[in-house]
Coordinates of C-alpha atoms (C1' of nucleotides) in Angstrom, one line a residue:
Chain V
X1 CA 13.4 -12.3 32.7
X2 CA 11.2 -9.5 33.8
X3 CA 7.7 -10.5 34.9
X4 CA 4.8 -8.4 35.4
X5 CA 1.0 -9.1 37.6
X6 CA -1.6 -8.1 35.8
X7 CA -2.1 -4.7 37.6
X8 CA 1.7 -4.0 36.6
X9 CA 1.0 -4.3 33.0
X10 CA -2.1 -2.2 33.2
X11 CA -0.5 0.3 34.7
X12 CA 2.6 0.2 32.1
X13 CA 0.0 -0.1 29.1
X14 CA -2.5 1.9 30.6
X15 CA -5.6 -0.2 30.1
X16 CA -7.7 -1.6 32.4
X17 CA -7.0 -5.4 34.8
X18 CA -10.9 -6.3 33.5
X19 CA -8.9 -5.5 29.9
X20 CA -6.6 -7.8 30.7
X21 CA -9.1 -10.1 31.6
X22 CA -10.6 -10.1 28.9
X23 CA -8.4 -10.4 26.2
X24 CA -7.1 -13.0 28.5
X25 CA -10.3 -15.0 28.4
X26 CA -10.6 -15.1 24.4
X27 CA -7.2 -15.5 23.7
X28 CA -5.9 -12.5 22.7
X29 CA -3.3 -11.8 25.0
X30 CA -2.6 -15.1 27.5
X31 CA 0.0 -14.2 30.5
X32 CA 3.7 -16.5 30.2
X33 CA 2.5 -18.2 33.1
X34 CA -0.8 -19.1 35.4
X35 CA 0.6 -18.8 39.2
X36 CA 0.0 -22.1 41.6
X37 CA -2.5 -19.4 43.2
X38 CA -4.0 -18.6 39.2
X39 CA -2.7 -15.2 39.1
X40 CA -1.5 -14.3 35.8
X41 CA 2.6 -12.9 35.1
X42 CA 3.3 -11.4 32.0
X43 CA 6.6 -11.2 30.8
X44 CA 8.5 -9.3 27.6
X45 CA 7.2 -10.2 24.9
X46 CA 3.4 -10.7 26.2
X47 CA 4.0 -6.4 27.3
X48 CA 5.3 -6.1 23.3
X49 CA 2.2 -7.8 22.2
X50 CA 0.2 -5.8 24.3
X51 CA 1.4 -2.8 22.6
X52 CA 0.9 -4.0 19.3
X53 CA -2.5 -4.9 20.3
X54 CA -3.3 -1.1 21.1
X55 CA -2.0 0.3 18.0
X56 CA -4.8 -1.6 16.0
X57 CA -7.4 -0.4 19.1
X58 CA -6.4 2.9 18.3
X59 CA -7.5 2.2 14.4
X60 CA -10.7 1.4 15.6
X61 CA -10.3 -2.4 14.3
X62 CA -12.5 -5.1 16.0
X63 CA -10.4 -7.1 18.7
X64 CA -11.1 -10.6 16.6
X65 CA -9.3 -8.6 12.9
X66 CA -6.6 -7.6 15.8
X67 CA -6.3 -11.5 16.7
X68 CA -6.1 -12.8 13.6
X69 CA -3.2 -10.3 12.2
X70 CA -1.2 -11.4 14.7
X71 CA -1.9 -15.2 14.7
X72 CA -1.3 -15.2 10.9
X73 CA 2.5 -13.3 10.0
X74 CA 1.4 -14.3 7.0
X75 CA -1.7 -11.9 7.2
X76 CA -2.1 -9.1 4.0
X77 CA -1.5 -6.5 6.7
X78 CA -1.6 -4.4 4.1
X79 CA -4.9 -5.3 2.3
X80 CA -6.1 -5.2 6.0
X81 CA -5.2 -2.0 6.7
X82 CA -6.7 -0.7 3.1
X83 CA -10.0 -1.7 3.1
X84 CA -9.9 -0.4 6.4
X85 CA -8.8 2.5 5.8
X86 CA -12.0 3.0 3.2
X87 CA -14.6 2.1 5.4
X88 CA -13.7 4.7 7.2
X89 CA -12.9 6.6 5.6
X90 CA -16.4 6.2 4.4
X91 CA -17.5 6.5 8.0
X92 CA -16.1 9.8 8.0
X93 CA -18.2 10.9 5.0
X94 CA -20.9 9.7 6.7
X95 CA -20.2 11.9 9.3
X96 CA -20.1 14.6 6.7
X97 CA -23.3 14.3 5.9
X98 CA -25.2 14.5 8.9
X99 CA -23.0 17.3 10.1
X100 CA -24.4 18.9 7.3
X101 CA -27.8 17.8 7.7
X102 CA -27.5 19.3 11.1
X103 CA -26.0 22.8 10.4
X104 CA -28.5 23.2 8.0
X105 CA -31.0 22.2 10.4
X106 CA -29.9 24.3 12.8
X107 CA -30.3 27.3 10.6
X108 CA -33.7 26.1 9.7
X109 CA -34.3 27.0 13.3
X110 CA -33.6 30.1 13.9
X111 CA -35.2 30.7 11.1
X112 CA -32.2 31.4 8.4
X113 CA -34.0 29.6 6.0
X114 CA -31.7 27.4 3.0
X115 CA -32.0 29.5 -0.7
X116 CA -34.5 27.1 -2.7
X117 CA -34.8 26.3 -5.9
X118 CA -37.0 28.8 -6.3
X119 CA -34.9 31.7 -4.8
X120 CA -32.1 30.3 -7.2
X121 CA -33.7 31.6 -10.3
X122 CA -36.0 34.2 -8.8
X123 CA -34.3 37.1 -11.1
X124 CA -35.4 34.5 -13.9
X125 CA -38.8 33.7 -15.5
X126 CA -39.1 30.1 -14.9
X127 CA -39.5 29.6 -18.9
X128 CA -36.4 31.9 -18.7
X129 CA -34.5 29.7 -16.0
X130 CA -36.0 26.2 -17.9
X131 CA -33.9 27.3 -20.8
X132 CA -31.0 27.9 -19.2
X133 CA -30.8 24.9 -17.5
X134 CA -31.1 23.0 -20.6
X135 CA -28.8 24.6 -22.1
X136 CA -26.6 24.2 -19.3
X137 CA -27.1 21.0 -19.0
X138 CA -26.6 20.5 -23.0
X139 CA -22.8 21.7 -22.8
X140 CA -21.7 20.3 -19.5
X141 CA -24.0 17.8 -18.2
X142 CA -25.9 17.4 -15.8
X143 CA -24.0 16.5 -13.2
X144 CA -21.8 19.4 -12.5
X145 CA -24.7 21.3 -12.5
X146 CA -26.5 19.3 -9.7
X147 CA -23.0 19.3 -8.0
X148 CA -22.9 23.2 -8.6
X149 CA -26.5 24.2 -7.6
X150 CA -26.3 20.9 -4.0
X151 CA -22.7 23.5 -3.0
X152 CA -25.2 27.0 -3.3
X153 CA -28.0 25.7 -1.6
X154 CA -26.3 24.2 0.9
X155 CA -25.0 28.1 1.3
X156 CA -27.6 30.8 3.8
X157 CA -28.9 32.9 2.6
X158 CA -26.1 35.6 4.3
X159 CA -23.3 32.9 3.5
X160 CA -24.6 33.9 -0.5
X161 CA -24.8 37.3 -0.1
X162 CA -20.9 37.0 2.3
X163 CA -19.8 35.5 -1.8
X164 CA -20.9 37.6 -4.0
X165 CA -19.3 40.2 -2.7
X166 CA -15.6 38.7 -1.7
X167 CA -16.6 38.3 -5.6
X168 CA -17.8 41.6 -7.0
X169 CA -14.3 42.6 -6.5
X170 CA -12.0 39.9 -9.0
X171 CA -15.2 40.4 -11.0
X172 CA -15.5 43.6 -11.8
X173 CA -11.2 43.3 -12.0
X174 CA -11.9 40.6 -14.3
X175 CA -14.7 42.5 -16.3
X176 CA -12.7 45.3 -17.4
X177 CA -10.3 43.0 -19.0
X178 CA -12.6 39.8 -20.4
X179 CA -12.2 42.1 -24.0
X180 CA -8.8 41.7 -24.3
X181 CA -6.9 38.6 -25.3
X182 CA -8.8 35.8 -25.4
X183 CA -7.3 34.4 -21.5
X184 CA -4.1 36.6 -20.0
X185 CA -1.6 35.9 -17.8
X186 CA -3.8 38.8 -15.4
X187 CA -7.2 37.0 -16.5
X188 CA -5.7 33.5 -15.4
X189 CA -4.7 35.2 -12.2
X190 CA -8.0 36.7 -10.7
X191 CA -9.0 33.3 -11.9
X192 CA -6.6 32.1 -9.1
X193 CA -8.0 33.8 -7.0
X194 CA -11.2 33.1 -7.3
X195 CA -10.5 29.8 -7.5
X196 CA -9.3 30.2 -4.2
X197 CA -11.6 32.7 -2.4
X198 CA -14.2 30.0 -3.9
X199 CA -12.8 27.2 -2.1
X200 CA -13.4 28.4 1.2
X201 CA -17.2 28.2 0.8
X202 CA -17.0 24.7 -0.4
X203 CA -18.1 22.2 1.9
X204 CA -14.9 19.3 3.2
X205 CA -16.2 15.8 2.6
X206 CA -13.1 14.2 3.2
X207 CA -11.4 14.2 -0.3
X208 CA -8.8 16.7 0.1
X209 CA -8.1 18.0 -3.7
X210 CA -9.5 20.3 -5.3
X211 CA -12.3 19.3 -7.3
X212 CA -11.8 20.8 -10.8
X213 CA -14.6 19.5 -12.0
X214 CA -17.1 21.0 -10.1
X215 CA -15.1 24.3 -10.6
X216 CA -15.9 23.9 -14.6
X217 CA -19.1 23.3 -12.5
X218 CA -20.0 26.0 -10.5
X219 CA -18.3 28.5 -14.0
X220 CA -21.1 26.6 -16.4
X221 CA -24.2 27.8 -13.3
X222 CA -22.6 31.2 -14.0
X223 CA -24.2 31.0 -17.0
X224 CA -27.2 29.8 -16.3
X225 CA -27.7 32.1 -13.5
X226 CA -26.5 35.6 -14.8
X227 CA -27.9 37.4 -11.1
X228 CA -23.5 36.3 -10.5
X229 CA -22.3 38.0 -13.5
X230 CA -24.4 41.0 -13.2
X231 CA -22.0 44.3 -12.7
X232 CA -22.9 46.8 -11.3
X233 CA -26.4 45.9 -11.5
X234 CA -27.3 44.5 -15.0
X235 CA -26.4 42.0 -16.4
X236 CA -23.1 40.8 -18.7
X237 CA -24.4 37.2 -20.1
X238 CA -21.2 37.1 -22.9
X239 CA -18.4 38.1 -18.8
X240 CA -20.5 35.5 -17.6
X241 CA -19.8 33.3 -21.1
X242 CA -16.1 34.7 -20.7
X243 CA -15.9 34.1 -17.6
X244 CA -17.1 30.3 -18.0
X245 CA -14.7 29.8 -20.2
X246 CA -11.5 31.5 -18.5
X247 CA -12.7 29.0 -15.5
X248 CA -12.4 25.6 -17.3
X249 CA -8.7 26.8 -18.8
X250 CA -7.1 27.5 -15.9
X251 CA -9.4 24.1 -14.5
X252 CA -7.9 22.6 -17.4
X253 CA -4.8 24.0 -17.1
X254 CA -4.1 22.4 -13.8
X255 CA -5.2 19.0 -14.1
X256 CA -1.5 18.4 -15.6
Chain F
X1 CA -58.5 7.1 9.9
X2 CA -55.8 5.4 8.6
X3 CA -54.9 2.6 10.1
X4 CA -51.3 0.4 9.5
X5 CA -50.4 -3.0 11.1
X6 CA -47.0 -3.5 11.9
X7 CA -45.2 -5.0 8.8
X8 CA -47.1 -2.3 7.0
X9 CA -45.1 0.9 9.5
X10 CA -42.9 -1.3 8.2
X11 CA -42.9 -1.3 4.9
X12 CA -43.7 2.4 4.8
X13 CA -40.9 4.2 6.9
X14 CA -38.0 1.2 6.1
X15 CA -37.5 -0.7 9.6
X16 CA -38.2 -4.3 10.8
X17 CA -40.4 -4.9 12.5
X18 CA -38.4 -5.6 14.9
X19 CA -37.2 -2.5 15.8
X20 CA -41.3 -1.9 16.3
X21 CA -41.1 -3.9 18.1
X22 CA -38.2 -2.7 19.9
X23 CA -39.3 0.9 20.5
X24 CA -42.3 -0.2 21.5
X25 CA -41.3 -1.9 24.1
X26 CA -38.8 1.1 25.2
X27 CA -41.7 3.0 25.2
X28 CA -40.3 5.2 22.0
X29 CA -43.1 4.8 19.8
X30 CA -45.9 2.6 20.9
X31 CA -48.6 2.2 18.9
X32 CA -52.0 3.8 18.4
X33 CA -54.0 1.2 19.6
X34 CA -53.5 -3.0 20.3
X35 CA -56.5 -5.8 19.2
X36 CA -58.2 -7.9 21.2
X37 CA -55.7 -10.2 20.0
X38 CA -52.4 -8.1 21.0
X39 CA -52.1 -6.8 17.5
X40 CA -50.0 -3.2 17.1
X41 CA -51.8 -1.2 15.0
X42 CA -50.1 2.5 14.2
X43 CA -52.1 5.0 13.2
X44 CA -51.1 9.0 11.4
X45 CA -49.4 10.4 14.2
X46 CA -47.1 7.6 14.8
X47 CA -45.9 7.3 11.0
X48 CA -44.9 11.2 11.7
X49 CA -44.0 10.5 15.4
X50 CA -41.7 7.6 13.4
X51 CA -40.0 9.5 10.7
X52 CA -39.0 12.6 13.1
X53 CA -37.0 9.0 15.7
X54 CA -35.4 7.8 12.0
X55 CA -34.3 11.8 11.9
X56 CA -32.4 12.3 14.4
X57 CA -31.5 8.2 13.9
X58 CA -29.4 9.3 10.8
X59 CA -27.3 11.9 12.8
X60 CA -26.7 9.0 15.7
X61 CA -28.8 9.8 18.1
X62 CA -28.9 8.1 21.1
X63 CA -32.8 6.4 21.1
X64 CA -32.9 7.8 24.5
X65 CA -32.0 11.4 23.5
X66 CA -34.3 11.2 20.6
X67 CA -37.6 10.4 23.0
X68 CA -36.3 13.1 25.1
X69 CA -36.3 15.4 22.5
X70 CA -39.8 13.8 21.0
X71 CA -41.3 13.7 24.4
X72 CA -40.3 17.3 26.1
X73 CA -41.4 20.0 22.7
X74 CA -39.3 22.4 25.1
X75 CA -36.0 20.3 24.8
X76 CA -33.3 22.6 23.6
X77 CA -33.2 21.2 20.7
X78 CA -30.9 24.0 19.4
X79 CA -28.6 23.1 22.0
X80 CA -28.5 19.3 21.5
X81 CA -27.7 19.9 17.7
X82 CA -24.3 21.5 18.5
X83 CA -23.0 20.0 21.2
X84 CA -23.7 16.6 18.9
X85 CA -22.1 18.4 16.3
X86 CA -19.6 18.7 18.1
X87 CA -19.1 15.3 19.5
X88 CA -19.4 14.4 16.0
X89 CA -17.0 16.6 14.7
X90 CA -14.8 15.1 17.6
X91 CA -14.7 11.9 16.0
X92 CA -14.4 13.5 12.4
X93 CA -10.9 14.6 13.7
X94 CA -10.1 11.3 15.3
X95 CA -10.5 9.5 12.3
X96 CA -8.5 11.9 10.4
X97 CA -6.3 10.4 12.4
X98 CA -6.7 7.5 12.2
X99 CA -6.5 7.7 8.4
X100 CA -3.3 9.8 8.7
X101 CA -1.6 7.1 10.7
X102 CA -2.2 3.9 9.1
X103 CA -1.0 5.6 4.9
X104 CA 2.4 6.3 7.1
X105 CA 1.9 2.1 8.3
X106 CA 1.8 1.2 4.8
X107 CA 3.9 3.6 3.4
X108 CA 6.3 1.4 6.1
X109 CA 5.2 -1.1 5.4
X110 CA 6.2 -1.2 1.9
X111 CA 9.5 -0.3 2.2
X112 CA 9.0 3.2 1.2
X113 CA 10.8 5.2 4.3
X114 CA 9.3 8.3 6.0
X115 CA 11.6 10.8 6.0
X116 CA 14.2 11.8 8.9
X117 CA 15.4 14.8 10.2
X118 CA 19.0 14.1 9.5
X119 CA 17.7 13.5 5.9
X120 CA 15.6 16.4 5.4
X121 CA 19.0 18.9 6.2
X122 CA 21.5 16.1 4.9
X123 CA 22.7 18.0 2.0
X124 CA 24.2 20.4 5.0
X125 CA 27.0 20.0 7.4
X126 CA 25.4 19.7 11.1
X127 CA 26.8 23.1 11.8
X128 CA 24.9 24.6 8.5
X129 CA 21.2 23.6 9.0
X130 CA 21.9 24.4 12.3
X131 CA 22.5 27.9 12.4
X132 CA 19.7 28.2 9.2
X133 CA 17.4 26.8 11.6
X134 CA 17.9 29.5 14.2
X135 CA 18.0 32.3 12.1
X136 CA 15.2 31.0 10.8
X137 CA 13.0 30.3 14.3
X138 CA 14.1 33.9 14.8
X139 CA 12.9 35.2 11.3
X140 CA 9.4 34.0 11.2
X141 CA 8.8 31.7 14.8
X142 CA 9.3 28.6 15.8
X143 CA 5.8 27.2 14.9
X144 CA 5.9 28.2 11.1
X145 CA 9.0 26.5 10.8
X146 CA 7.6 23.4 13.5
X147 CA 4.7 23.1 11.1
X148 CA 6.2 22.5 7.8
X149 CA 8.9 20.6 8.9
X150 CA 6.3 18.3 9.7
X151 CA 4.2 18.7 7.0
X152 CA 7.0 17.2 4.9
X153 CA 8.3 15.1 6.7
X154 CA 4.6 13.5 6.5
X155 CA 6.0 13.3 2.7
X156 CA 7.3 9.2 1.3
X157 CA 10.6 10.8 -0.2
X158 CA 8.7 9.3 -3.6
X159 CA 5.9 12.1 -2.7
X160 CA 9.1 14.6 -2.1
X161 CA 11.1 14.3 -5.1
X162 CA 7.0 14.5 -7.4
X163 CA 6.4 17.8 -5.1
X164 CA 9.8 18.9 -6.0
X165 CA 9.6 18.3 -9.7
X166 CA 6.3 19.0 -9.9
X167 CA 7.6 23.2 -8.6
X168 CA 11.2 22.7 -10.5
X169 CA 9.1 24.2 -13.6
X170 CA 7.0 26.8 -11.0
X171 CA 10.7 27.8 -9.6
X172 CA 12.2 28.5 -12.9
X173 CA 9.6 30.1 -14.5
X174 CA 9.9 31.9 -10.9
X175 CA 13.8 32.4 -11.1
X176 CA 13.5 33.9 -13.8
X177 CA 11.5 36.7 -13.3
X178 CA 12.8 37.5 -9.0
X179 CA 15.4 40.6 -11.1
X180 CA 12.3 42.8 -12.4
X181 CA 10.0 44.0 -10.2
X182 CA 9.4 42.8 -6.1
X183 CA 5.6 41.0 -6.6
X184 CA 4.4 41.7 -10.5
X185 CA 1.8 39.9 -11.3
X186 CA 3.4 38.2 -13.0
X187 CA 4.7 36.7 -9.9
X188 CA 2.2 36.2 -8.1
X189 CA 0.6 34.5 -10.4
X190 CA 3.1 32.4 -10.7
X191 CA 2.9 32.1 -7.0
X192 CA -1.0 31.2 -7.1
X193 CA 0.4 28.0 -9.1
X194 CA 2.9 27.1 -6.3
X195 CA -0.1 27.5 -4.0
X196 CA -2.8 25.6 -5.2
X197 CA 0.1 23.1 -6.2
X198 CA 1.0 22.7 -2.4
X199 CA -2.6 22.1 -0.8
X200 CA -2.5 19.3 -2.7
X201 CA -0.1 17.8 -0.1
X202 CA -1.1 18.8 2.8
X203 CA -2.8 16.8 5.2
X204 CA -6.2 16.9 5.6
X205 CA -7.2 17.6 9.3
X206 CA -11.1 18.8 9.0
X207 CA -10.3 22.0 8.5
X208 CA -10.7 23.2 5.0
X209 CA -9.8 26.2 4.9
X210 CA -6.3 28.0 3.7
X211 CA -3.8 27.7 6.4
X212 CA -1.8 30.6 4.7
X213 CA 0.4 30.9 8.5
X214 CA 2.0 27.3 7.2
X215 CA 2.1 28.6 4.1
X216 CA 4.3 31.6 5.1
X217 CA 6.4 28.8 7.2
X218 CA 6.6 26.8 4.5
X219 CA 8.9 30.5 2.8
X220 CA 10.3 30.8 5.5
X221 CA 11.5 27.0 5.5
X222 CA 13.0 27.3 1.7
X223 CA 15.1 29.3 3.5
X224 CA 16.3 27.4 5.9
X225 CA 16.8 24.9 3.1
X226 CA 18.4 25.5 -0.3
X227 CA 18.2 22.4 -1.4
X228 CA 13.9 22.9 -2.5
X229 CA 15.3 25.9 -4.1
X230 CA 18.0 25.0 -6.3
X231 CA 17.5 25.7 -9.2
X232 CA 19.4 22.8 -12.4
X233 CA 21.5 22.1 -9.2
X234 CA 23.1 25.2 -7.7
X235 CA 21.6 27.2 -4.6
X236 CA 19.9 30.5 -5.2
X237 CA 20.0 32.7 -1.5
X238 CA 18.4 35.6 -2.6
X239 CA 15.9 33.6 -4.9
X240 CA 14.7 31.1 -2.1
X241 CA 14.5 34.9 0.2
X242 CA 12.7 36.5 -3.3
X243 CA 10.8 33.4 -3.4
X244 CA 9.6 33.4 0.4
X245 CA 8.7 37.3 0.6
X246 CA 6.2 36.7 -2.5
X247 CA 5.0 33.5 -0.8
X248 CA 4.1 36.2 2.2
X249 CA 3.1 38.7 0.4
X250 CA 0.3 36.0 -1.4
X251 CA -0.4 34.6 1.6
X252 CA -1.0 38.4 3.1
X253 CA -3.4 39.9 0.1
X254 CA -4.9 36.4 0.9
X255 CA -6.1 37.5 4.3
X256 CA -9.2 40.1 3.5
Chain T
dT1 C1' -2.3 -11.7 63.2
dT2 C1' -4.2 -7.9 61.3
dT3 C1' -4.1 -5.0 57.5
dG4 C1' -4.3 -3.4 53.0
dA5 C1' -4.0 -4.2 48.4
dC6 C1' -3.9 -7.3 44.9
dC7 C1' -5.6 -11.2 42.9
dC8 C1' -9.3 -15.1 41.3
dT9 C1' -14.0 -16.6 38.8
dT10 C1' -19.0 -15.5 37.9
dA11 C1' -22.6 -12.7 36.9
dC12 C1' -25.1 -8.7 35.5
dC13 C1' -25.0 -4.4 32.5
dT14 C1' -24.2 -1.8 28.7
dA15 C1' -27.3 -0.3 22.5
dA16 C1' -29.7 -1.0 19.0
dC17 C1' -31.6 -4.4 17.6
dG18 C1' -30.8 -10.0 14.0
dT19 C1' -32.5 -14.2 15.0
dC20 C1' -34.1 -17.8 16.0
dA21 C1' -38.4 -20.5 18.3
dT22 C1' -42.9 -21.7 19.8
dA23 C1' -47.6 -20.5 19.3
dC24 C1' -51.8 -17.6 17.6
dC25 C1' -54.1 -15.1 14.5
dA26 C1' -56.6 -14.5 9.8
dT27 C1' -57.5 -14.9 4.9
dA28 C1' -58.5 -17.1 1.0
dA29 C1' -58.3 -21.7 -2.0
dG30 C1' -59.8 -26.1 -2.6
Chain Q
dC1 C1' -64.5 -27.6 6.9
dT2 C1' -59.8 -27.6 6.5
dT3 C1' -55.8 -25.9 4.3
dA4 C1' -51.8 -23.8 3.3
dT5 C1' -50.0 -19.2 3.4
dG6 C1' -48.6 -15.6 5.8
dG7 C1' -48.4 -12.0 9.1
dT8 C1' -48.4 -11.9 14.6
dA9 C1' -46.9 -11.9 19.5
dT10 C1' -43.8 -13.4 23.1
dG11 C1' -39.5 -14.7 24.7
dA12 C1' -34.2 -15.8 25.8
dC13 C1' -30.5 -15.9 23.4
dG14 C1' -26.3 -13.1 20.6
dT15 C1' -24.1 -9.7 19.6
dT16 C1' -18.5 -5.3 20.7
dA17 C1' -14.9 -4.4 24.5
dG18 C1' -15.4 -4.2 28.1
dG19 C1' -17.2 -1.7 33.3
dT20 C1' -19.1 -2.8 38.0
dA21 C1' -19.6 -5.3 41.3
dA22 C1' -19.9 -9.4 44.8
dG23 C1' -17.8 -13.1 47.3
dG24 C1' -14.3 -14.4 48.3
dG25 C1' -8.8 -16.4 48.3
dT26 C1' -3.5 -14.3 48.2
dC27 C1' 0.7 -11.9 49.7
dA28 C1' 3.3 -8.5 52.0
dA29 C1' 4.7 -5.9 55.6
dA30 C1' 3.5 -3.9 60.6

DNA sequence: TTTGACCCTTACCTAACGTCATACCATAAG
DNA sequence: CTTATGGTATGACGTTAGGTAAGGGTCAAA
């Protein structure tokens, strides 16, 4: 039977001797035998167990939980993995938020200010903007609008300009064909392009699935803020409505 | 001048009194004055400083670094934020990997095995499969194929079936119109649908941008593995080529 | 027998506080 | 004036997962 000394096992498994001492002390991994000189000797079983320990450690499980998992074979591993996964997902979300804040702060420091509420609606009078928002909220719900605005406010002015110019062409093509049928295939294709284009600016928040609800919300915002749907400098309220409708249609068609 | 007791400040800032004691001890935030009974009294300046501390703490900065930042106004904050952001991004990536492993493990435990290399090509003889792979690699490069295969192997058999059946319709529609023009608008629309549909199964790895190269690689895989482009049970090699071409065209058209 | 590599235990150190334990202070009610 | 209540202070220990010595024993080869 193969026997490993502390150093031997530590070399194979890539952990420090101190770690083995520690695992021994807390009862997570005890050596197969102790020599008369109190040397620790590990066998194949211990190597195997150590590797399992390291697997869970990779997943950031605390040692106590690993102990529970390995000691009790009736332990509900699936549930443990599931809840641990949820915790990790939350952590990821938190980090996303932090990254967002860091970026915002850096841009602030660099003098590239974020878009403010006022600037978002600066092409309207206060009353017009308020009216627009109210209408939008009534039709599409408060959450959709909020999400869209939050999304836009995360952008810098430069990013906003880039977004607008990138989508200007798409909008123009859409505008030209917007009077034909309610939603032709041509329109659908352009909307698909628009969706994909928009996604590039969507913040990643851990969930990778397309957020169709948000996309519909963006359409609502187009109605509320006609600045985005200006064609060659003049507002096109009907086009905004058309666009929003087409976006909603597209989103719905993608929801199976 | 406003003065706050320890509890008062802790209430306003939402931290524990113990935290204030600790910050005092490590010299991060000392009270403005101490009464004869050694009570800590904080002023407005301290409240302000505490709020700055909490801002950086939110971003997971260690207290020592916060101390350095706040003590030395010449501290290169931008760089600090940048490097901290990078560290956070790395953390996020690690978590993504962990989540992936967890998911894989859970599926394994549930008995839904991953797809093996063999199963991926099980509708061909070994020689055919090898020939297909070779051809594909020659035409599209090894990386594209590897990535696509890795992507498919991450799926369970059930997920693969779901993917196939979800896309069957799209494929059928595409097949019907595949003989018309090289790439009509109709085709483009279906490809856009296909792309969006595929994205749902793409693993999230932190980078949220569409991976057009991978998408082209998937097209290459369709040529290599004709199982995916069977229409009503019979292989359609020409269709696979058409589809791959259309996908590449679509991807290229999206790359600005 | 010496040397060098390995082994042991004990104990202090890390970050950012939470949680007692013990004793002191302040204010209002009885 | 005393007491009840509640705020305050310091000090010490616990937490995670080991790192880093310190001081001393063991083993194999030269």
